[in-house]
Amino acid sequence: MTKLLIADDEPEVIEGISTLVDWENNGIKIVGCATNGEEALEKIRMLCPDIVLIDIKMPKLDGLQVIENAKKEGYIFESIILSGYDDFYFAQKALELRSLNYLLKPCRPKEVLDAVLKAKNVLEKEREKEALINRFIEYYNETLPILKERILNEVIFGIRSKEEIEKLFERYNIKLSSGKYCVVLAKFDIENASDTYPSSPVKQEAYTLACVNLIQEELEDFRAEVFRGRNEIVILINSDFEFDREMMDDILTKVKKIVDEKLGLKLYFGVSRWIDKIEKINSSYEQALNALELKFFADDIDILYYDDICLNKNTLLYPIDEEKAIINSLLLCQKDTIKDKVENFINSLYAINTFNKWFIKSAVLALLGSIIKVCHEKCIDLNDVVNSKVFENILKTEKKELLKASLLSFLNAVVDRIEQSENKNLIVKAAINFIEKNYNKNITLESVAKEVYVTPAYLSILFKRELKINFIDYLHKIRIQKAQELLKNQNLKTYQVANMVGFSDEKYFSQVFKKYTGLTPTQYRESLL
């Protein structure tokens, strides 16, 4: 019988729920009742109910606090919330605590019964799954021939010769004979099932073993061996004929379905070509590994074939224009445009570097390096942003969308850091810094704008807005200040000073000098004597 605890501060509600529902004939036993939160928590500790039907608003502790405290103490049960308050906060909190249902009072007996039966069904399935996992762990520990698995791994890794393979297969009753062979690798789609995949290494191992046995049972009508590889489940199929794609799809779809139903986890597969020599199984294994890599490019496909790989013979290309567009949006703090520009960058990478996952990841890391360099040059502190495991996430991800999400998250954090900077305008500061270092060269508005990743027109606007002076006046002002210092040296000719501060025409230099100082260069020098 499934044990039910009822907690409500209204005795008549408890009485109604207890008497108006035929609990016994539905396999439910009411083991206790409580009229306040503290009493409910104590009875959970004493009675260990399977299901707790509890009111939100109760004296001493409310229903959510009772559930939260009990679960923190390690008690396992399904909870159903009763409330007269149609409040989104309570519903949201109930979902956070994994309550199966949220019933508004007054509710009919049938609603209560349906909610409790749903909870009972969930409990039974969880227990069935737990029993299945425990059964397979026991089966593995007691009966699974460890040596057989090791031998099969030595075969796929190319450690054994043909003669050794044949002898070992016969000795240990491995059901593979002459004919054709195909290697299929199966992996858990962990990135799309982070909530159901266990974090404990022991449970991860248990799930893997359970999956191996489920697949072996599903393939009992075929000559196939299923075992753990390095990081994948290996399905080594032996047949007198090659399965066509339709037949292989049908087999693996059934395998995928049974694992999903029994363990709540999804698989995807990499399929090699068929071979006719047992000693070449290692090459088939490598092909299946390469097929698994296609998941990076085809997130919506779960059965991936080595034959679908088109090796790209072209030179690998980096989308430099798309990089510049991203950096430009960053410096202008244009969050609304960054997403589209990231999309363009990633799509360009995929289009010109087909099926080269590691080059794509390297290119994304190179983009991050360029952004960090630009920000460093502009005195933008990115230490906390860089330490956010963005590099690790990019290296680990196996999905295009997650790659984009990691990159976009990093870029948005960079924009936030730029916006938080104390500088009034980092672009203007970068431009001033460049002018200070290069005033003696032939620089223009266009060349400076290119250096700070903005258009000349926009840079001109920024100068007027932030410095209350146009670009050319600022450049002339810097050059004349430098010229005044140089004119103190009586050994330098006027034309030499002009060249040293970026003027190629001595006459034009004199005109500009007089405009800013009221004196010609010669008159200024004489005034110093």
Coordinates of C-alpha atoms in Angstrom, one line a residue:
M1 CA 0.0 0.0 0.0
T2 CA 1.2 3.5 -0.8
K3 CA 1.4 5.6 2.4
L4 CA -0.3 9.1 2.4
L5 CA 0.1 11.9 4.9
I6 CA -2.6 14.7 4.9
A7 CA -1.7 18.1 6.4
D8 CA -4.2 21.0 6.6
D9 CA -5.0 23.5 9.4
E10 CA -8.7 23.0 8.7
P11 CA -9.9 19.8 10.4
E12 CA -13.0 19.6 8.2
V13 CA -10.7 19.5 5.1
I14 CA -8.8 16.6 6.5
E15 CA -12.1 14.9 7.4
G16 CA -13.5 15.4 3.9
I17 CA -10.4 14.2 2.1
S18 CA -10.1 11.1 4.5
T19 CA -13.8 10.0 4.2
L20 CA -15.0 11.1 0.7
V21 CA -12.4 9.2 -1.2
D22 CA -12.1 5.4 -1.4
W23 CA -8.4 5.3 -0.6
E24 CA -8.1 1.6 0.3
N25 CA -9.5 0.3 -3.0
N26 CA -7.0 2.5 -4.9
G27 CA -4.1 1.1 -3.0
I28 CA -3.6 4.1 -0.7
K29 CA -3.4 4.0 3.1
I30 CA -3.7 7.3 5.1
V31 CA -0.9 6.9 7.7
G32 CA -1.3 10.2 9.5
C33 CA -2.8 13.7 9.6
A34 CA -1.4 17.0 10.8
T35 CA -2.9 20.4 11.5
N36 CA 0.2 22.6 11.6
G37 CA 3.6 22.6 9.8
E38 CA 5.7 21.4 12.7
E39 CA 3.5 18.5 13.3
A40 CA 3.5 17.6 9.6
L41 CA 7.3 17.7 9.6
E42 CA 7.5 15.5 12.7
K43 CA 5.1 12.9 11.2
I44 CA 7.1 12.8 7.9
R45 CA 10.1 11.9 10.1
M46 CA 8.1 9.3 12.1
L47 CA 6.0 7.7 9.3
C48 CA 8.1 8.1 6.1
P49 CA 5.0 8.6 3.9
D50 CA 5.3 8.0 0.1
I51 CA 3.0 11.0 -0.7
V52 CA 2.4 14.2 1.3
L53 CA -0.8 16.1 0.6
I54 CA -0.2 19.5 2.3
D55 CA -1.8 22.9 2.6
I56 CA 0.3 26.0 1.7
K57 CA -0.9 28.2 4.6
M58 CA -0.5 26.5 8.0
P59 CA 0.6 27.7 11.5
K60 CA 4.3 27.4 12.6
L61 CA 5.6 26.3 9.2
D62 CA 3.9 26.7 5.9
G63 CA 3.6 23.8 3.5
L64 CA 6.5 24.8 1.3
Q65 CA 8.8 25.0 4.3
V66 CA 7.7 21.6 5.5
I67 CA 8.5 20.1 2.1
E68 CA 11.8 21.9 1.8
N69 CA 13.0 21.0 5.3
A70 CA 12.0 17.4 4.9
K71 CA 13.8 17.0 1.6
K72 CA 16.9 18.6 3.0
E73 CA 16.9 16.0 5.7
G74 CA 16.9 13.3 3.1
Y75 CA 13.2 12.1 3.2
I76 CA 12.0 11.0 -0.2
F77 CA 8.3 11.5 -1.1
E78 CA 6.1 13.0 -3.7
S79 CA 4.2 16.2 -2.7
I80 CA 0.9 17.7 -3.7
I81 CA 0.1 21.3 -2.7
L82 CA -3.3 22.4 -1.5
S83 CA -4.0 26.1 -1.4
G84 CA -6.8 28.6 -1.3
Y85 CA -4.4 31.2 -2.7
D86 CA -4.2 31.4 -6.5
D87 CA -0.7 32.9 -6.3
F88 CA 2.0 32.5 -9.0
Y89 CA 4.8 32.6 -6.4
F90 CA 3.5 29.5 -4.6
A91 CA 3.0 27.6 -7.8
Q92 CA 6.5 28.6 -8.9
K93 CA 8.0 27.5 -5.6
A94 CA 6.1 24.3 -5.7
L95 CA 7.6 23.5 -9.1
E96 CA 11.1 24.3 -7.7
L97 CA 10.5 21.7 -4.9
R98 CA 9.3 19.2 -7.6
S99 CA 5.7 19.0 -6.3
L100 CA 3.7 17.0 -8.7
N101 CA 0.5 19.0 -8.5
Y102 CA -0.9 22.3 -7.2
L103 CA -4.6 22.1 -6.3
L104 CA -6.7 25.2 -5.5
K105 CA -9.3 24.8 -2.7
P106 CA -12.1 24.0 -2.7
C107 CA -11.3 21.0 -4.9
R108 CA -13.5 18.0 -5.6
P109 CA -12.6 14.5 -4.2
K110 CA -12.0 13.2 -7.7
E111 CA -9.3 16.0 -8.3
V112 CA -7.6 14.9 -5.1
L113 CA -7.7 11.2 -5.9
D114 CA -6.4 11.8 -9.5
A115 CA -3.5 13.9 -8.1
V116 CA -2.6 11.2 -5.5
L117 CA -2.9 8.4 -8.1
K118 CA -0.6 10.4 -10.4
A119 CA 1.9 10.7 -7.6
K120 CA 1.6 6.9 -6.9
N121 CA 2.2 6.1 -10.5
V122 CA 5.3 8.3 -10.5
L123 CA 6.6 6.5 -7.4
E124 CA 6.0 3.1 -8.8
K125 CA 7.8 4.0 -12.0
E126 CA 10.7 5.4 -10.0
R127 CA 10.9 2.2 -7.9
E128 CA 10.7 0.1 -11.0
K129 CA 13.5 2.0 -12.6
E130 CA 15.6 1.8 -9.4
A131 CA 14.9 -1.9 -9.2
L132 CA 15.9 -2.3 -12.8
I133 CA 19.2 -0.4 -12.2
N134 CA 19.9 -2.5 -9.1
R135 CA 19.1 -5.7 -10.9
F136 CA 21.6 -4.9 -13.7
I137 CA 24.3 -3.8 -11.2
E138 CA 23.8 -7.2 -9.5
Y139 CA 23.9 -9.0 -12.8
Y140 CA 27.1 -7.2 -13.8
N141 CA 28.9 -7.9 -10.5
E142 CA 27.9 -11.6 -10.4
T143 CA 27.7 -12.8 -14.0
L144 CA 29.1 -10.4 -16.6
P145 CA 32.4 -11.8 -17.9
I146 CA 34.9 -8.9 -17.4
L147 CA 37.5 -10.7 -19.5
K148 CA 35.1 -10.8 -22.5
E149 CA 34.7 -7.1 -22.4
R150 CA 38.4 -6.6 -22.2
I151 CA 39.0 -8.8 -25.2
L152 CA 36.5 -7.0 -27.3
N153 CA 38.1 -3.7 -26.4
E154 CA 41.5 -5.1 -27.5
V155 CA 39.9 -6.0 -30.8
I156 CA 38.4 -2.6 -31.6
F157 CA 41.6 -0.9 -30.5
G158 CA 43.6 -3.1 -32.9
I159 CA 45.7 -4.8 -30.2
R160 CA 45.0 -8.4 -31.3
S161 CA 46.0 -10.2 -34.5
K162 CA 43.5 -12.1 -36.6
E163 CA 44.7 -15.5 -35.2
E164 CA 44.4 -14.3 -31.6
I165 CA 41.0 -12.8 -32.2
E166 CA 39.6 -16.1 -33.7
K167 CA 41.0 -18.2 -30.8
L168 CA 39.7 -15.8 -28.1
F169 CA 36.3 -15.6 -29.7
E170 CA 36.0 -19.4 -29.7
R171 CA 37.4 -19.8 -26.2
Y172 CA 35.1 -17.3 -24.5
N173 CA 32.0 -18.0 -26.6
I174 CA 31.9 -14.6 -28.3
K175 CA 29.1 -15.0 -30.8
L176 CA 30.9 -13.5 -33.9
S177 CA 31.9 -15.7 -36.8
S178 CA 32.9 -15.2 -40.4
G179 CA 31.0 -12.8 -42.6
K180 CA 30.7 -9.1 -42.5
Y181 CA 31.2 -6.7 -39.6
C182 CA 29.9 -3.2 -38.6
V183 CA 30.8 -1.1 -35.6
V184 CA 28.0 1.1 -34.1
L185 CA 28.9 3.5 -31.2
A186 CA 26.2 4.7 -28.9
K187 CA 26.5 7.8 -26.6
F188 CA 24.1 9.4 -24.1
D189 CA 22.9 12.7 -25.3
I190 CA 23.9 14.3 -22.0
E191 CA 23.7 18.0 -23.1
N192 CA 20.0 17.6 -23.9
A193 CA 19.3 15.5 -20.8
S194 CA 21.3 17.3 -18.0
D195 CA 18.3 17.0 -15.6
T196 CA 18.0 13.2 -15.9
Y197 CA 21.6 12.1 -16.3
P198 CA 23.1 11.3 -12.8
S199 CA 26.0 13.4 -11.5
S200 CA 27.3 10.5 -9.4
P201 CA 30.0 8.5 -11.2
V202 CA 28.7 5.3 -9.5
K203 CA 25.2 5.9 -10.9
Q204 CA 26.6 6.9 -14.3
E205 CA 28.3 3.6 -14.4
A206 CA 25.1 1.9 -13.4
Y207 CA 23.2 3.6 -16.2
T208 CA 25.8 2.6 -18.7
L209 CA 25.7 -1.0 -17.6
A210 CA 21.9 -1.0 -17.7
C211 CA 22.0 0.4 -21.2
V212 CA 24.5 -2.2 -22.3
N213 CA 22.2 -5.0 -21.1
L214 CA 19.1 -3.4 -22.6
I215 CA 20.7 -3.1 -26.0
Q216 CA 22.0 -6.7 -25.8
E217 CA 18.5 -8.0 -25.0
E218 CA 17.0 -5.9 -27.9
L219 CA 19.6 -7.4 -30.3
E220 CA 19.3 -11.0 -29.1
D221 CA 18.1 -12.1 -32.6
F222 CA 21.3 -10.8 -34.2
R223 CA 24.9 -11.8 -34.0
A224 CA 26.0 -8.8 -31.9
E225 CA 28.2 -8.1 -28.9
V226 CA 27.5 -5.0 -26.8
F227 CA 30.1 -3.7 -24.4
R228 CA 31.7 -0.5 -22.9
G229 CA 34.4 1.2 -24.9
R230 CA 36.4 4.1 -23.8
N231 CA 33.7 6.7 -23.6
E232 CA 31.0 5.0 -25.7
I233 CA 28.9 1.9 -25.8
V234 CA 30.1 -0.4 -28.6
I235 CA 27.8 -2.5 -30.7
L236 CA 29.8 -4.9 -32.8
I237 CA 27.4 -6.5 -35.4
N238 CA 28.3 -9.6 -37.4
S239 CA 26.1 -10.7 -40.3
D240 CA 26.2 -12.8 -43.5
F241 CA 25.0 -9.7 -45.4
E242 CA 25.3 -5.9 -45.1
F243 CA 22.3 -4.2 -43.5
D244 CA 21.0 -1.5 -45.7
R245 CA 20.4 2.0 -44.2
E246 CA 16.7 1.4 -43.7
M247 CA 17.2 -1.8 -41.8
M248 CA 20.0 -0.2 -39.6
D249 CA 17.8 2.8 -38.9
D250 CA 14.9 0.5 -37.9
I251 CA 17.2 -1.5 -35.5
L252 CA 18.8 1.5 -33.9
T253 CA 15.5 3.4 -33.6
K254 CA 14.1 0.5 -31.6
V255 CA 17.2 0.4 -29.4
K256 CA 16.9 4.2 -28.8
K257 CA 13.2 3.8 -27.9
I258 CA 13.7 1.0 -25.3
V259 CA 16.5 2.9 -23.6
D260 CA 14.4 6.1 -23.5
E261 CA 11.4 4.2 -22.0
K262 CA 13.4 2.2 -19.4
L263 CA 16.1 4.7 -18.3
G264 CA 14.7 8.1 -19.4
L265 CA 17.9 8.8 -21.4
K266 CA 18.4 9.4 -25.1
L267 CA 21.1 7.9 -27.3
Y268 CA 22.7 8.9 -30.5
F269 CA 24.8 6.6 -32.8
G270 CA 27.8 6.6 -35.1
V271 CA 27.7 3.9 -37.7
S272 CA 30.8 2.6 -39.6
R273 CA 31.0 1.0 -43.1
W274 CA 30.7 -2.8 -43.3
I275 CA 34.0 -4.7 -43.6
D276 CA 34.6 -8.4 -44.4
K277 CA 37.8 -9.0 -42.4
I278 CA 37.8 -9.4 -38.6
E279 CA 41.2 -7.9 -38.2
K280 CA 39.9 -4.6 -39.7
I281 CA 37.4 -4.0 -36.9
N282 CA 39.7 -1.4 -35.5
S283 CA 39.3 0.7 -38.7
S284 CA 35.5 0.4 -38.4
Y285 CA 35.7 1.6 -34.9
E286 CA 37.6 4.7 -36.1
Q287 CA 35.0 5.3 -38.7
A288 CA 32.2 5.1 -36.1
L289 CA 34.1 7.6 -34.0
N290 CA 34.3 10.0 -36.9
A291 CA 30.6 9.5 -37.6
L292 CA 29.8 10.5 -33.9
E293 CA 31.6 13.8 -34.6
L294 CA 28.8 14.7 -37.1
K295 CA 26.6 15.3 -34.0
F296 CA 28.4 18.6 -33.7
F297 CA 27.0 19.6 -37.1
A298 CA 23.6 17.8 -37.0
D299 CA 22.1 18.2 -33.6
D300 CA 18.7 17.0 -34.7
I301 CA 20.0 13.7 -36.2
D302 CA 20.5 10.7 -33.9
I303 CA 21.8 8.1 -36.3
L304 CA 25.0 9.3 -38.0
Y305 CA 26.8 7.4 -40.8
Y306 CA 30.4 7.5 -41.7
D307 CA 29.4 7.5 -45.4
D308 CA 27.8 10.9 -44.9
I309 CA 31.1 12.6 -44.1
C310 CA 32.3 14.8 -47.0
L311 CA 35.9 15.5 -46.4
N312 CA 36.6 19.1 -47.2
K313 CA 39.7 19.5 -49.2
N314 CA 39.7 23.3 -49.3
T315 CA 41.9 25.5 -47.2
L316 CA 40.5 26.2 -43.8
L317 CA 39.2 29.8 -43.6
Y318 CA 38.6 32.2 -40.8
P319 CA 35.7 34.8 -41.2
I320 CA 37.8 37.9 -40.4
D321 CA 35.1 40.3 -41.6
E322 CA 32.5 38.8 -39.3
E323 CA 35.0 39.1 -36.4
K324 CA 35.5 42.8 -37.1
A325 CA 31.7 43.2 -37.1
I326 CA 31.4 41.6 -33.7
I327 CA 34.2 43.7 -32.2
N328 CA 32.7 46.8 -33.6
S329 CA 29.3 46.0 -31.9
L330 CA 31.1 45.3 -28.7
L331 CA 32.9 48.6 -28.6
L332 CA 29.7 50.4 -29.4
C333 CA 27.9 48.4 -26.7
Q334 CA 25.3 47.4 -29.3
K335 CA 23.8 44.3 -27.5
D336 CA 20.9 44.2 -29.8
T337 CA 23.1 43.5 -32.9
I338 CA 25.6 41.1 -31.3
K339 CA 23.3 38.0 -31.5
D340 CA 22.9 38.4 -35.3
K341 CA 26.6 39.0 -35.8
V342 CA 27.5 35.9 -33.7
E343 CA 25.0 33.9 -35.9
N344 CA 26.8 35.2 -39.0
F345 CA 30.2 34.3 -37.6
I346 CA 29.2 30.8 -36.6
N347 CA 27.3 30.1 -39.9
S348 CA 30.3 31.3 -41.9
L349 CA 32.6 29.0 -39.9
Y350 CA 30.3 26.0 -40.6
A351 CA 29.9 26.9 -44.3
I352 CA 33.6 27.1 -45.1
N353 CA 35.0 24.5 -42.8
T354 CA 32.5 21.6 -43.2
F355 CA 33.1 18.7 -40.7
N356 CA 36.2 20.1 -39.1
K357 CA 34.9 20.4 -35.5
W358 CA 38.3 21.3 -34.0
F359 CA 39.0 24.1 -36.4
I360 CA 35.6 25.6 -35.7
K361 CA 36.3 25.5 -31.9
S362 CA 39.8 26.9 -32.5
A363 CA 38.3 29.7 -34.5
V364 CA 35.8 30.6 -31.8
L365 CA 38.7 30.6 -29.2
A366 CA 40.7 32.8 -31.6
L367 CA 37.8 35.3 -31.7
L368 CA 37.8 35.4 -27.9
G369 CA 41.6 36.1 -28.0
S370 CA 41.0 39.0 -30.4
I371 CA 38.3 40.4 -28.2
I372 CA 40.5 40.1 -25.1
K373 CA 43.4 41.8 -26.9
V374 CA 41.3 44.7 -28.0
C375 CA 39.8 45.1 -24.5
H376 CA 43.3 45.0 -23.0
E377 CA 44.5 47.7 -25.3
K378 CA 41.6 49.8 -24.2
C379 CA 42.2 49.2 -20.5
I380 CA 39.0 47.2 -20.0
D381 CA 39.4 44.6 -17.2
L382 CA 38.0 41.2 -18.3
N383 CA 39.6 39.1 -15.5
D384 CA 36.3 37.9 -14.0
V385 CA 34.7 37.4 -17.4
V386 CA 37.7 35.3 -18.7
N387 CA 37.6 33.2 -15.5
S388 CA 33.9 32.2 -16.1
K389 CA 35.0 28.9 -17.7
V390 CA 34.0 30.1 -21.2
F391 CA 37.1 28.4 -22.8
E392 CA 36.3 25.1 -21.0
N393 CA 32.7 25.2 -22.1
I394 CA 33.6 25.8 -25.7
L395 CA 36.1 23.0 -25.7
K396 CA 33.6 20.6 -24.1
T397 CA 30.4 21.4 -26.1
E398 CA 29.2 19.0 -28.8
K399 CA 26.4 21.2 -30.1
K400 CA 26.3 24.1 -32.5
E401 CA 23.6 25.9 -30.5
L402 CA 25.5 25.5 -27.2
L403 CA 28.7 26.8 -28.9
K404 CA 26.8 29.9 -30.0
A405 CA 25.2 30.3 -26.5
S406 CA 28.6 30.1 -24.8
L407 CA 30.1 32.7 -27.2
L408 CA 27.0 35.0 -26.9
S409 CA 27.1 34.8 -23.1
F410 CA 30.8 35.8 -23.1
L411 CA 30.2 38.7 -25.4
N412 CA 27.2 40.1 -23.4
A413 CA 29.4 39.9 -20.3
V414 CA 32.1 41.9 -22.2
V415 CA 29.6 44.6 -23.2
D416 CA 28.5 44.8 -19.5
R417 CA 32.1 45.3 -18.5
I418 CA 32.6 48.0 -21.1
E419 CA 29.4 49.8 -20.0
Q420 CA 30.6 49.7 -16.4
S421 CA 33.9 51.3 -17.3
E422 CA 34.7 54.7 -15.7
N423 CA 35.9 56.1 -19.0
K424 CA 33.4 58.4 -20.7
N425 CA 34.1 56.9 -24.1
L426 CA 36.6 54.1 -24.6
I427 CA 36.6 54.5 -28.4
V428 CA 37.7 58.1 -28.1
K429 CA 40.3 57.2 -25.5
A430 CA 41.7 54.5 -27.9
A431 CA 41.8 57.0 -30.7
I432 CA 43.6 59.6 -28.6
N433 CA 46.1 56.9 -27.5
F434 CA 46.7 56.0 -31.1
I435 CA 47.2 59.7 -32.1
E436 CA 49.6 60.2 -29.2
K437 CA 51.8 57.4 -30.5
N438 CA 51.5 58.1 -34.2
Y439 CA 51.1 61.9 -34.6
N440 CA 54.4 62.0 -36.6
K441 CA 53.0 59.7 -39.2
N442 CA 50.6 60.3 -42.1
I443 CA 47.4 59.5 -40.1
T444 CA 43.9 60.5 -41.1
L445 CA 40.4 60.2 -39.6
E446 CA 39.9 57.1 -41.8
S447 CA 43.1 55.4 -40.6
V448 CA 42.4 56.1 -36.9
A449 CA 38.8 54.9 -37.3
K450 CA 40.0 51.6 -38.7
E451 CA 42.3 51.1 -35.7
V452 CA 39.4 51.5 -33.2
Y453 CA 36.9 49.5 -35.2
V454 CA 34.4 52.2 -36.1
T455 CA 33.4 54.2 -39.1
P456 CA 35.1 57.6 -39.8
A457 CA 31.8 59.4 -39.6
Y458 CA 31.0 57.9 -36.2
L459 CA 34.5 58.7 -34.8
S460 CA 34.1 62.3 -36.0
I461 CA 30.8 62.5 -34.0
L462 CA 32.4 61.0 -30.9
F463 CA 35.2 63.6 -31.0
K464 CA 32.8 66.5 -31.2
R465 CA 30.6 65.1 -28.5
E466 CA 33.2 64.0 -26.0
L467 CA 36.1 66.5 -26.6
K468 CA 34.1 69.5 -28.0
I469 CA 36.6 69.6 -30.9
N470 CA 36.7 68.1 -34.3
F471 CA 39.2 65.4 -35.2
I472 CA 41.6 67.4 -37.4
D473 CA 41.7 70.3 -34.8
Y474 CA 42.7 67.8 -32.2
L475 CA 45.4 66.2 -34.4
H476 CA 46.8 69.7 -35.2
K477 CA 46.7 70.6 -31.6
I478 CA 48.8 67.6 -30.6
R479 CA 51.3 68.1 -33.5
I480 CA 51.8 71.8 -32.6
Q481 CA 52.4 71.0 -29.0
K482 CA 55.0 68.5 -30.0
A483 CA 56.5 71.1 -32.4
Q484 CA 56.8 73.7 -29.7
E485 CA 58.9 71.3 -27.7
L486 CA 61.1 70.5 -30.7
L487 CA 61.7 74.2 -31.6
K488 CA 63.5 74.7 -28.4
N489 CA 66.4 72.8 -30.1
Q490 CA 68.1 75.6 -32.1
N491 CA 69.9 73.0 -34.2
L492 CA 66.7 71.8 -35.8
K493 CA 65.6 73.5 -39.0
T494 CA 61.9 74.4 -39.3
Y495 CA 61.3 71.9 -42.2
Q496 CA 62.9 69.2 -40.0
V497 CA 60.5 70.0 -37.1
A498 CA 57.6 70.0 -39.5
N499 CA 58.5 66.5 -40.8
M500 CA 59.0 65.3 -37.2
V501 CA 55.5 66.1 -36.2
G502 CA 53.8 64.8 -39.3
F503 CA 53.7 67.8 -41.8
S504 CA 55.2 67.1 -45.2
D505 CA 54.8 70.8 -46.3
E506 CA 56.8 73.4 -44.3
K507 CA 54.6 76.2 -45.6
Y508 CA 51.4 74.5 -44.4
F509 CA 53.1 73.7 -41.1
S510 CA 53.8 77.4 -40.6
Q511 CA 50.2 78.3 -41.3
V512 CA 48.8 75.8 -38.9
F513 CA 51.4 76.7 -36.2
K514 CA 50.5 80.4 -36.4
K515 CA 46.8 79.6 -36.2
Y516 CA 47.2 77.8 -32.9
T517 CA 50.0 79.9 -31.3
G518 CA 49.6 83.4 -33.0
L519 CA 53.2 83.2 -34.1
T520 CA 55.2 81.7 -36.9
P521 CA 57.7 78.9 -36.0
T522 CA 60.5 81.4 -36.5
Q523 CA 58.8 84.1 -34.3
Y524 CA 58.1 81.4 -31.6
R525 CA 61.7 80.3 -31.6
E526 CA 62.9 84.0 -31.3
S527 CA 60.5 84.5 -28.4
L528 CA 62.3 81.8 -26.5
L529 CA 65.7 83.6 -26.6

